């Protein structure tokens, strides 16, 4: 009875740990670690291959590096017990696993019982040291356990001693140093087959009935959890694909300007967006914004907002305040329960009336070059950052509320004159949130990252973006732990002469 209670307590602890996983990768590795505890094997792998064909298809390893997993993949699946389970193929000999109550107790081998042999009080191997231990001897064979369901597992207690063993299996087993294996299928409705998990022993061994039964109980729950995690992963992937499809597939080529952008949709699917819109007479419109909320509704609202801004920018892009005013009115009439932050910037081609050409107010720079004039207006959005050889400073756009937050939105525009070689960084607040710092600290880190960029990096907007993201988000953009979207748009101004 003590062993029965201990086993179920361990099972409870392991399932609790599994419930805390939120991504397929984390869930797969947790299943492997838990299984290693339950069957007393130090290594293993889990092949995820959902039968519905919707993916993802991947292999996770425990105590096996990528090269060792690759060696196993060179063996035909029909030659491996777990490969036959995965493909639904029959075993070449008698059925390898029967109901736990009908199986006799294994007899320790004559040459001595190995650490993970059937008759031993097997404990987790080195790869599972952090898992709860079973803690008690195996209960008697007539101890009644809760019923388990599903296809049975397949044990290979002595791989190298198996008659008619495929030479390729023998070669890989010898190279990897495993002598036995125990594989179980992972099945759950409505997908059906999810994949198969297999644990590898360093010596000839197999789990006893008690451990098999605990593993059967665990894998029944694990398969259901994996199904839910996979469904969530697919929904997030679909939302990210829709969000990406609503954003520009390529950036426009505008004389005198080089553009680069990085965008990542958070796991919940958010409404951060950007745009770079070529306008008549060589002008350029730039926008970055964020719609409140998460999920498909926020993504759809983002697409509507971006399309509306494009229409207003074509008609009156030279006046960013007018663009945002019209956008605010539209949002208030059509989606009054939603708010949004937006920053819109307009710049004419070099030599335009407002860009410093003869007759303009901005004098020519060294060598007869004329800096562009950018006119910006913001609605509750983060201030852009202008960086170059001589300065790195935030552009102080006037304080303004997000769209629909006030009875009447109003804010003046701001003009800046980026010098040739300078870069303007437009970004969403998700970039700051993902740092995990307070707003002041996040702004300071962003400023320091841009100011500390080497000269060669400053000249290339792609390299500058990678440099800034590397300093702010060392974990990378694809961080499942953060729900935030990220947008970072770099606008680099090259030298240009007046016409």
Short mmCIF file of C-alpha atoms in Angstrom, two decimals:
data_model
loop_
_atom_site.label_atom_id
_atom_site.label_comp_id
_atom_site.label_asym_id
_atom_site.label_seq_id
_atom_site.Cartn_x
_atom_site.Cartn_y
_atom_site.Cartn_z
CA UNK A 1 0.00 0.00 0.00
CA UNK A 2 2.86 2.38 0.78
CA UNK A 3 4.29 1.90 -2.69
CA UNK A 4 0.86 2.45 -4.24
CA UNK A 5 0.40 5.74 -2.37
CA UNK A 6 3.96 6.84 -3.16
CA UNK A 7 3.49 6.13 -6.86
CA UNK A 8 0.26 8.10 -7.09
CA UNK A 9 1.81 10.98 -5.14
CA UNK A 10 4.68 11.09 -7.60
CA UNK A 11 2.20 10.92 -10.46
CA UNK A 12 0.31 13.88 -9.03
CA UNK A 13 3.52 15.92 -8.71
CA UNK A 14 4.55 15.16 -12.28
CA UNK A 15 1.17 16.04 -13.76
CA UNK A 16 1.19 19.30 -11.79
CA UNK A 17 4.50 20.18 -13.37
CA UNK A 18 3.15 19.35 -16.81
CA UNK A 19 0.14 21.64 -16.38
CA UNK A 20 2.50 24.60 -15.99
CA UNK A 21 3.91 24.18 -19.51
CA UNK A 22 2.45 26.48 -22.16
CA UNK A 23 4.41 25.69 -25.33
CA UNK A 24 4.86 22.44 -27.29
CA UNK A 25 8.62 22.44 -26.69
CA UNK A 26 8.27 22.86 -22.93
CA UNK A 27 5.54 20.20 -22.76
CA UNK A 28 7.57 17.65 -24.76
CA UNK A 29 10.63 18.03 -22.56
CA UNK A 30 8.53 17.79 -19.40
CA UNK A 31 6.92 14.56 -20.63
CA UNK A 32 10.37 13.13 -21.27
CA UNK A 33 11.64 14.11 -17.82
CA UNK A 34 8.56 12.71 -16.09
CA UNK A 35 8.73 9.47 -18.04
CA UNK A 36 12.39 9.07 -17.13
CA UNK A 37 11.39 9.27 -13.47
CA UNK A 38 8.58 6.77 -13.84
CA UNK A 39 10.47 4.10 -15.80
CA UNK A 40 13.94 4.73 -14.35
CA UNK A 41 15.73 5.47 -17.63
CA UNK A 42 18.37 8.18 -18.05
CA UNK A 43 17.70 9.13 -21.68
CA UNK A 44 14.89 9.32 -24.17
CA UNK A 45 13.27 11.02 -27.12
CA UNK A 46 9.77 12.05 -28.13
CA UNK A 47 8.70 12.18 -31.76
CA UNK A 48 5.76 14.54 -32.28
CA UNK A 49 3.90 13.79 -35.50
CA UNK A 50 0.15 14.54 -35.20
CA UNK A 51 -2.01 12.31 -37.37
CA UNK A 52 -4.14 15.22 -38.61
CA UNK A 53 -1.14 16.54 -40.54
CA UNK A 54 -1.42 20.06 -39.12
CA UNK A 55 1.89 19.87 -37.27
CA UNK A 56 4.17 20.77 -35.81
CA UNK A 57 6.44 17.81 -36.55
CA UNK A 58 9.48 17.73 -34.30
CA UNK A 59 11.69 15.52 -32.13
CA UNK A 60 12.72 16.36 -28.57
CA UNK A 61 15.53 14.61 -26.76
CA UNK A 62 16.48 13.96 -23.13
CA UNK A 63 20.18 13.34 -22.64
CA UNK A 64 20.61 13.14 -26.41
CA UNK A 65 22.19 15.87 -28.50
CA UNK A 66 21.05 16.83 -32.00
CA UNK A 67 23.74 14.68 -33.59
CA UNK A 68 22.62 11.60 -31.62
CA UNK A 69 18.99 12.21 -32.52
CA UNK A 70 20.11 12.48 -36.13
CA UNK A 71 21.79 9.08 -35.92
CA UNK A 72 18.55 7.48 -34.76
CA UNK A 73 16.74 9.12 -37.66
CA UNK A 74 19.06 7.36 -40.12
CA UNK A 75 17.58 3.99 -39.10
CA UNK A 76 14.41 2.93 -40.98
CA UNK A 77 11.44 3.43 -38.69
CA UNK A 78 10.17 -0.08 -39.28
CA UNK A 79 13.39 -1.43 -37.71
CA UNK A 80 12.80 0.44 -34.42
CA UNK A 81 10.13 -0.44 -31.87
CA UNK A 82 9.08 3.18 -31.46
CA UNK A 83 9.04 3.63 -35.23
CA UNK A 84 6.61 0.75 -35.60
CA UNK A 85 4.44 2.24 -32.88
CA UNK A 86 4.47 5.59 -34.64
CA UNK A 87 3.45 4.07 -37.97
CA UNK A 88 0.97 1.60 -36.49
CA UNK A 89 2.96 -1.43 -37.68
CA UNK A 90 2.67 -4.80 -35.89
CA UNK A 91 5.55 -6.16 -33.89
CA UNK A 92 7.54 -8.89 -35.67
CA UNK A 93 7.07 -11.30 -32.73
CA UNK A 94 4.41 -11.87 -30.08
CA UNK A 95 2.59 -8.94 -28.54
CA UNK A 96 5.24 -7.28 -26.34
CA UNK A 97 2.99 -5.86 -23.66
CA UNK A 98 -0.14 -7.18 -21.96
CA UNK A 99 -2.42 -5.94 -19.21
CA UNK A 100 -0.41 -5.23 -16.03
CA UNK A 101 -2.37 -7.68 -13.83
CA UNK A 102 -1.68 -10.59 -16.21
CA UNK A 103 2.09 -10.08 -16.43
CA UNK A 104 4.30 -12.21 -14.15
CA UNK A 105 7.03 -10.53 -12.18
CA UNK A 106 10.24 -10.34 -14.24
CA UNK A 107 13.10 -12.46 -12.98
CA UNK A 108 16.47 -10.76 -12.45
CA UNK A 109 19.04 -11.94 -14.98
CA UNK A 110 21.47 -14.62 -13.86
CA UNK A 111 24.51 -12.41 -14.33
CA UNK A 112 23.24 -9.86 -11.75
CA UNK A 113 20.64 -7.15 -11.66
CA UNK A 114 21.66 -3.90 -13.37
CA UNK A 115 20.72 -0.49 -12.00
CA UNK A 116 17.59 -0.23 -14.12
CA UNK A 117 16.84 -3.94 -14.43
CA UNK A 118 13.27 -5.22 -14.08
CA UNK A 119 13.77 -6.64 -10.58
CA UNK A 120 15.55 -3.64 -9.11
CA UNK A 121 14.21 -0.65 -7.21
CA UNK A 122 14.99 1.46 -10.25
CA UNK A 123 15.56 5.15 -9.73
CA UNK A 124 15.87 8.04 -12.20
CA UNK A 125 19.09 8.28 -14.12
CA UNK A 126 21.30 11.39 -14.26
CA UNK A 127 19.04 13.11 -16.78
CA UNK A 128 16.13 13.03 -14.33
CA UNK A 129 17.85 14.00 -11.07
CA UNK A 130 15.59 16.98 -10.60
CA UNK A 131 12.37 14.93 -10.76
CA UNK A 132 10.51 13.48 -7.74
CA UNK A 133 11.60 9.95 -6.89
CA UNK A 134 9.18 7.09 -6.52
CA UNK A 135 10.59 6.60 -3.05
CA UNK A 136 9.18 3.13 -2.12
CA UNK A 137 9.62 -0.44 -3.27
CA UNK A 138 7.32 -1.73 -5.97
CA UNK A 139 4.02 -2.96 -4.48
CA UNK A 140 2.86 -6.54 -4.78
CA UNK A 141 1.45 -7.71 -8.09
CA UNK A 142 -2.11 -7.90 -6.72
CA UNK A 143 -2.12 -4.24 -5.59
CA UNK A 144 -5.01 -2.61 -7.40
CA UNK A 145 -4.24 0.59 -9.31
CA UNK A 146 -6.56 2.94 -11.22
CA UNK A 147 -7.33 1.70 -14.70
CA UNK A 148 -5.28 2.96 -17.64
CA UNK A 149 -6.31 3.04 -21.26
CA UNK A 150 -4.72 3.29 -24.68
CA UNK A 151 -2.42 1.20 -26.83
CA UNK A 152 0.21 -0.72 -24.82
CA UNK A 153 3.86 0.15 -24.74
CA UNK A 154 6.64 -1.91 -26.32
CA UNK A 155 9.68 -3.03 -24.35
CA UNK A 156 13.01 -4.10 -25.82
CA UNK A 157 14.80 -5.37 -22.68
CA UNK A 158 17.95 -6.38 -24.54
CA UNK A 159 18.30 -4.60 -27.87
CA UNK A 160 21.60 -6.16 -28.88
CA UNK A 161 20.36 -9.64 -27.93
CA UNK A 162 17.19 -9.40 -30.05
CA UNK A 163 17.09 -12.18 -32.70
CA UNK A 164 17.16 -10.89 -36.25
CA UNK A 165 18.14 -7.39 -35.19
CA UNK A 166 18.62 -4.98 -38.10
CA UNK A 167 22.39 -4.28 -38.39
CA UNK A 168 21.68 -0.54 -38.57
CA UNK A 169 19.90 -0.68 -35.20
CA UNK A 170 22.83 -2.58 -33.69
CA UNK A 171 25.29 -0.03 -35.06
CA UNK A 172 23.41 2.99 -33.73
CA UNK A 173 22.69 1.36 -30.35
CA UNK A 174 26.36 0.53 -29.92
CA UNK A 175 27.40 4.03 -30.98
CA UNK A 176 24.96 5.73 -28.61
CA UNK A 177 25.58 3.27 -25.79
CA UNK A 178 22.03 2.13 -25.05
CA UNK A 179 21.09 -1.48 -24.41
CA UNK A 180 17.32 -1.42 -23.86
CA UNK A 181 14.32 0.72 -24.62
CA UNK A 182 10.70 1.22 -23.65
CA UNK A 183 8.36 3.03 -26.03
CA UNK A 184 4.77 4.19 -25.55
CA UNK A 185 2.33 5.79 -28.02
CA UNK A 186 0.72 9.15 -27.31
CA UNK A 187 -2.88 9.23 -28.49
CA UNK A 188 -5.70 11.66 -27.72
CA UNK A 189 -8.98 12.73 -29.28
CA UNK A 190 -9.73 14.41 -31.59
CA UNK A 191 -6.29 14.27 -33.21
CA UNK A 192 -5.73 10.56 -32.66
CA UNK A 193 -2.05 9.74 -32.86
CA UNK A 194 0.16 12.54 -31.54
CA UNK A 195 3.48 10.75 -31.55
CA UNK A 196 5.54 8.33 -29.53
CA UNK A 197 7.91 8.58 -26.57
CA UNK A 198 10.78 6.18 -25.95
CA UNK A 199 13.22 5.93 -23.05
CA UNK A 200 16.65 4.33 -23.36
CA UNK A 201 18.52 2.26 -20.75
CA UNK A 202 22.28 1.97 -20.54
CA UNK A 203 22.03 -1.73 -19.57
CA UNK A 204 19.58 -4.53 -20.43
CA UNK A 205 16.43 -3.71 -18.46
CA UNK A 206 12.72 -3.02 -18.66
CA UNK A 207 10.24 -1.30 -16.35
CA UNK A 208 8.19 -3.55 -14.07
CA UNK A 209 4.39 -3.66 -14.10
CA UNK A 210 3.96 -0.99 -11.44
CA UNK A 211 6.09 1.52 -13.30
CA UNK A 212 4.42 0.69 -16.60
CA UNK A 213 1.01 1.27 -15.10
CA UNK A 214 2.02 4.62 -13.60
CA UNK A 215 3.45 5.64 -16.96
CA UNK A 216 0.21 4.62 -18.69
CA UNK A 217 -1.76 6.82 -16.31
CA UNK A 218 0.64 9.70 -16.85
CA UNK A 219 0.74 9.46 -20.64
CA UNK A 220 -3.07 9.45 -20.82
CA UNK A 221 -3.10 12.83 -19.11
CA UNK A 222 0.02 14.02 -20.99
CA UNK A 223 -1.53 13.26 -24.37
CA UNK A 224 -4.60 15.33 -23.50
CA UNK A 225 -2.43 18.22 -22.31
CA UNK A 226 -0.30 18.05 -25.44
CA UNK A 227 -3.45 18.19 -27.56
CA UNK A 228 -4.55 21.39 -25.83
CA UNK A 229 -1.10 22.94 -26.09
CA UNK A 230 -0.89 22.06 -29.78
CA UNK A 231 -4.30 23.59 -30.46
CA UNK A 232 -3.25 26.80 -28.71
CA UNK A 233 0.03 26.80 -30.63
CA UNK A 234 -1.82 26.41 -33.93
CA UNK A 235 -4.21 29.23 -33.09
CA UNK A 236 -1.31 31.50 -32.20
CA UNK A 237 0.52 30.55 -35.36
CA UNK A 238 -2.59 31.28 -37.44
CA UNK A 239 -3.08 34.65 -35.73
CA UNK A 240 0.56 35.54 -36.36
CA UNK A 241 0.22 34.55 -40.03
CA UNK A 242 -2.86 36.76 -40.40
CA UNK A 243 -1.09 39.66 -38.68
CA UNK A 244 1.93 39.29 -40.94
CA UNK A 245 -0.33 39.12 -43.97
CA UNK A 246 -1.93 42.44 -43.04
CA UNK A 247 1.44 44.19 -42.89
CA UNK A 248 3.71 45.22 -45.78
CA UNK A 249 5.45 42.25 -47.39
CA UNK A 250 8.28 44.48 -48.58
CA UNK A 251 9.48 47.98 -47.82
CA UNK A 252 9.37 50.61 -50.57
CA UNK A 253 12.50 51.92 -52.26
CA UNK A 254 12.67 55.68 -51.94
CA UNK A 255 15.63 57.74 -53.19
CA UNK A 256 17.75 58.99 -50.32
CA UNK A 257 16.18 56.67 -47.72
CA UNK A 258 16.92 53.12 -46.66
CA UNK A 259 14.39 51.23 -44.56
CA UNK A 260 14.57 48.17 -42.34
CA UNK A 261 12.03 46.63 -39.99
CA UNK A 262 11.56 43.82 -37.50
CA UNK A 263 8.13 42.68 -36.41
CA UNK A 264 7.08 39.86 -34.11
CA UNK A 265 3.55 38.92 -33.11
CA UNK A 266 3.16 37.84 -29.48
CA UNK A 267 1.73 34.42 -28.62
CA UNK A 268 -1.72 35.90 -27.94
CA UNK A 269 -1.86 37.78 -31.23
CA UNK A 270 -1.72 41.53 -30.76
CA UNK A 271 -2.39 44.66 -32.77
CA UNK A 272 1.02 46.33 -33.18
CA UNK A 273 1.66 47.42 -36.76
CA UNK A 274 3.80 49.55 -39.05
CA UNK A 275 3.65 51.00 -42.53
CA UNK A 276 5.95 52.68 -45.04
CA UNK A 277 3.92 54.23 -47.83
CA UNK A 278 5.36 55.83 -50.98
CA UNK A 279 3.37 58.98 -51.75
CA UNK A 280 3.14 61.20 -54.85
CA UNK A 281 6.15 63.30 -55.93
CA UNK A 282 8.66 61.08 -54.16
CA UNK A 283 7.26 61.72 -50.70
CA UNK A 284 7.18 59.04 -48.01
CA UNK A 285 4.70 58.31 -45.22
CA UNK A 286 5.80 56.34 -42.15
CA UNK A 287 3.56 54.96 -39.43
CA UNK A 288 3.79 52.82 -36.31
CA UNK A 289 0.81 52.03 -34.13
CA UNK A 290 -0.81 49.68 -31.65
CA UNK A 291 -4.45 48.67 -31.21
CA UNK A 292 -5.74 47.81 -27.76
CA UNK A 293 -6.47 44.19 -26.97
CA UNK A 294 -5.21 40.77 -28.08
CA UNK A 295 -6.41 37.97 -30.29
CA UNK A 296 -8.13 37.82 -33.69
CA UNK A 297 -10.32 40.86 -32.97
CA UNK A 298 -7.30 43.05 -32.29
CA UNK A 299 -5.54 41.76 -35.41
CA UNK A 300 -8.61 42.52 -37.54
CA UNK A 301 -8.92 46.00 -36.02
CA UNK A 302 -5.25 46.60 -36.75
CA UNK A 303 -5.81 45.76 -40.41
CA UNK A 304 -8.76 48.15 -40.67
CA UNK A 305 -6.85 50.95 -38.95
CA UNK A 306 -3.80 50.57 -41.18
CA UNK A 307 -5.91 50.53 -44.35
CA UNK A 308 -7.75 53.67 -43.25
CA UNK A 309 -4.54 55.51 -42.45
CA UNK A 310 -3.19 54.67 -45.89
CA UNK A 311 -6.23 56.25 -47.53
CA UNK A 312 -5.96 59.42 -45.45
CA UNK A 313 -2.18 59.58 -46.04
CA UNK A 314 -2.63 59.53 -49.81
CA UNK A 315 -5.16 62.37 -49.63
CA UNK A 316 -3.54 64.60 -46.99
CA UNK A 317 -0.27 62.99 -45.95
CA UNK A 318 1.62 66.30 -45.87
CA UNK A 319 -0.47 67.20 -42.79
CA UNK A 320 0.01 64.39 -40.22
CA UNK A 321 -2.35 66.10 -37.74
CA UNK A 322 -5.17 66.00 -40.29
CA UNK A 323 -4.44 62.33 -40.99
CA UNK A 324 -4.70 61.38 -37.32
CA UNK A 325 -7.74 63.59 -36.76
CA UNK A 326 -9.63 61.83 -39.52
CA UNK A 327 -8.45 58.47 -38.26
CA UNK A 328 -9.68 59.29 -34.76
CA UNK A 329 -13.09 60.31 -36.05
CA UNK A 330 -13.41 57.09 -38.05
CA UNK A 331 -12.38 54.95 -35.07
CA UNK A 332 -14.79 56.78 -32.78
CA UNK A 333 -17.71 56.20 -35.16
CA UNK A 334 -16.98 52.60 -36.11
CA UNK A 335 -15.21 51.13 -33.05
CA UNK A 336 -15.95 53.35 -30.05
CA UNK A 337 -14.93 50.68 -27.53
CA UNK A 338 -11.40 50.38 -28.91
CA UNK A 339 -8.43 52.71 -28.50
CA UNK A 340 -5.22 52.93 -30.48
CA UNK A 341 -1.88 54.69 -30.42
CA UNK A 342 -0.40 55.94 -33.68
CA UNK A 343 2.61 57.93 -34.84
CA UNK A 344 2.61 59.23 -38.42
CA UNK A 345 5.51 60.97 -40.17
CA UNK A 346 5.66 62.63 -43.59
CA UNK A 347 8.75 63.63 -45.56
CA UNK A 348 9.11 65.04 -49.06
CA UNK A 349 11.79 64.01 -51.51
CA UNK A 350 15.14 65.83 -51.18
CA UNK A 351 14.90 69.21 -52.90
CA UNK A 352 11.17 69.67 -52.14
CA UNK A 353 9.87 73.00 -50.99
CA UNK A 354 9.93 72.00 -47.34
CA UNK A 355 13.06 69.87 -47.40
CA UNK A 356 15.73 72.54 -47.56
CA UNK A 357 15.96 73.09 -51.33
CA UNK A 358 16.46 76.62 -52.67
CA UNK A 359 13.57 78.74 -51.42
CA UNK A 360 13.11 76.59 -48.30
CA UNK A 361 13.92 77.54 -44.75
CA UNK A 362 16.61 74.94 -44.08
CA UNK A 363 20.13 75.78 -45.28
CA UNK A 364 22.22 73.39 -47.29
CA UNK A 365 24.69 71.26 -45.44
CA UNK A 366 28.35 70.59 -46.24
CA UNK A 367 28.99 69.81 -49.90
CA UNK A 368 25.65 71.25 -50.99
CA UNK A 369 23.50 68.52 -49.36
CA UNK A 370 20.06 69.33 -48.03
CA UNK A 371 18.62 67.54 -44.99
CA UNK A 372 15.09 66.28 -45.21
CA UNK A 373 12.29 67.74 -43.16
CA UNK A 374 10.10 65.26 -41.32
CA UNK A 375 6.73 66.33 -40.00
CA UNK A 376 5.39 64.09 -37.25
CA UNK A 377 2.23 63.81 -35.18
CA UNK A 378 1.54 61.26 -32.48
CA UNK A 379 -1.48 60.00 -30.60
CA UNK A 380 -0.24 58.55 -27.33
CA UNK A 381 2.61 56.71 -29.02
CA UNK A 382 6.23 56.28 -27.93
CA UNK A 383 8.58 59.08 -29.07
CA UNK A 384 10.87 58.15 -31.98
CA UNK A 385 14.62 58.07 -31.46
CA UNK A 386 16.98 59.94 -33.82
CA UNK A 387 20.55 58.65 -33.79
CA UNK A 388 23.71 59.51 -35.70
CA UNK A 389 27.39 60.34 -35.33
CA UNK A 390 26.81 63.55 -33.41
CA UNK A 391 23.58 62.96 -31.51
CA UNK A 392 21.19 60.37 -30.16
CA UNK A 393 18.00 61.91 -28.82
CA UNK A 394 14.31 61.24 -28.50
CA UNK A 395 12.06 63.37 -30.66
CA UNK A 396 9.80 65.20 -28.27
CA UNK A 397 6.43 64.81 -29.89
CA UNK A 398 3.81 66.80 -28.03
CA UNK A 399 1.89 64.97 -25.30
CA UNK A 400 -1.33 63.54 -26.67
CA UNK A 401 -3.83 60.86 -25.76
CA UNK A 402 -4.49 57.65 -27.70
CA UNK A 403 -7.25 57.83 -30.27
CA UNK A 404 -10.83 57.72 -28.85
CA UNK A 405 -9.59 58.36 -25.29
CA UNK A 406 -10.70 62.02 -25.25
CA UNK A 407 -13.87 63.72 -26.43
CA UNK A 408 -11.87 65.54 -29.11
CA UNK A 409 -8.35 64.49 -30.09
CA UNK A 410 -5.97 67.32 -30.88
CA UNK A 411 -2.18 67.68 -30.95
CA UNK A 412 0.26 69.88 -32.91
CA UNK A 413 2.78 68.45 -35.31
CA UNK A 414 6.56 68.54 -34.84
CA UNK A 415 9.23 69.13 -37.48
CA UNK A 416 12.71 67.59 -37.36
CA UNK A 417 15.61 67.79 -39.80
CA UNK A 418 17.62 64.54 -39.83
CA UNK A 419 21.14 65.08 -41.11
CA UNK A 420 22.56 62.81 -43.81
CA UNK A 421 23.77 59.60 -42.16
CA UNK A 422 21.28 59.76 -39.30
CA UNK A 423 18.62 57.15 -38.59
CA UNK A 424 15.15 57.55 -37.11
CA UNK A 425 13.89 54.61 -35.03
CA UNK A 426 10.12 54.14 -34.78
CA UNK A 427 8.91 51.40 -32.44
CA UNK A 428 5.93 50.05 -30.53
CA UNK A 429 5.62 49.99 -26.76
CA UNK A 430 5.91 46.20 -26.91
CA UNK A 431 9.65 46.67 -27.47
CA UNK A 432 9.89 48.44 -24.12
CA UNK A 433 7.56 46.04 -22.31
CA UNK A 434 9.54 42.99 -23.41
CA UNK A 435 12.62 44.27 -21.60
CA UNK A 436 10.84 43.71 -18.30
CA UNK A 437 12.11 47.07 -17.03
CA UNK A 438 10.26 50.13 -15.84
CA UNK A 439 9.41 52.64 -18.61
CA UNK A 440 12.22 55.03 -17.61
CA UNK A 441 14.76 52.23 -17.47
CA UNK A 442 13.56 50.78 -20.81
CA UNK A 443 13.85 54.17 -22.54
CA UNK A 444 17.35 54.60 -21.10
CA UNK A 445 18.41 51.18 -22.37
CA UNK A 446 17.03 51.93 -25.83
CA UNK A 447 18.95 55.23 -25.93
CA UNK A 448 22.15 53.55 -24.75
CA UNK A 449 21.83 50.74 -27.29
CA UNK A 450 21.46 53.18 -30.20
CA UNK A 451 24.15 55.55 -28.94
CA UNK A 452 26.62 52.70 -28.49
CA UNK A 453 26.31 51.36 -32.02
CA UNK A 454 29.64 51.26 -33.91
CA UNK A 455 30.08 53.59 -36.88
CA UNK A 456 29.77 50.80 -39.45
CA UNK A 457 26.53 49.63 -37.83
CA UNK A 458 25.04 53.12 -37.92
CA UNK A 459 25.37 53.23 -41.71
CA UNK A 460 23.30 50.09 -42.21
CA UNK A 461 19.69 50.15 -40.89
CA UNK A 462 19.50 46.35 -40.92
CA UNK A 463 22.61 46.07 -38.78
CA UNK A 464 21.44 48.87 -36.50
CA UNK A 465 18.14 47.14 -35.81
CA UNK A 466 19.89 43.87 -35.01
CA UNK A 467 22.31 45.71 -32.74
CA UNK A 468 19.53 47.45 -30.80
CA UNK A 469 17.43 44.29 -30.46
CA UNK A 470 20.46 42.32 -29.34
CA UNK A 471 21.07 44.80 -26.53
CA UNK A 472 17.43 45.12 -25.45
CA UNK A 473 16.13 41.59 -26.03
CA UNK A 474 18.99 39.09 -25.74
CA UNK A 475 16.41 36.29 -25.63
CA UNK A 476 15.35 37.20 -29.18
CA UNK A 477 12.05 38.21 -30.73
CA UNK A 478 10.54 34.71 -30.63
CA UNK A 479 10.09 34.65 -26.87
CA UNK A 480 7.00 32.60 -25.90
CA UNK A 481 7.20 33.95 -22.35
CA UNK A 482 6.20 37.44 -23.48
CA UNK A 483 2.70 38.26 -24.77
CA UNK A 484 3.82 41.53 -26.38
CA UNK A 485 4.10 42.31 -30.07
CA UNK A 486 7.25 44.11 -31.19
CA UNK A 487 7.77 46.59 -34.01
CA UNK A 488 11.07 48.36 -34.74
CA UNK A 489 11.30 50.40 -37.96
CA UNK A 490 14.59 52.08 -38.94
CA UNK A 491 14.64 54.98 -41.42
CA UNK A 492 18.19 55.82 -42.52
CA UNK A 493 18.78 59.09 -44.41
CA UNK A 494 21.51 59.01 -46.98
CA UNK A 495 23.39 61.97 -48.37
CA UNK A 496 21.74 63.68 -51.31
CA UNK A 497 22.37 66.83 -53.36
CA UNK A 498 19.89 69.45 -54.42
CA UNK A 499 18.55 69.30 -57.93
#
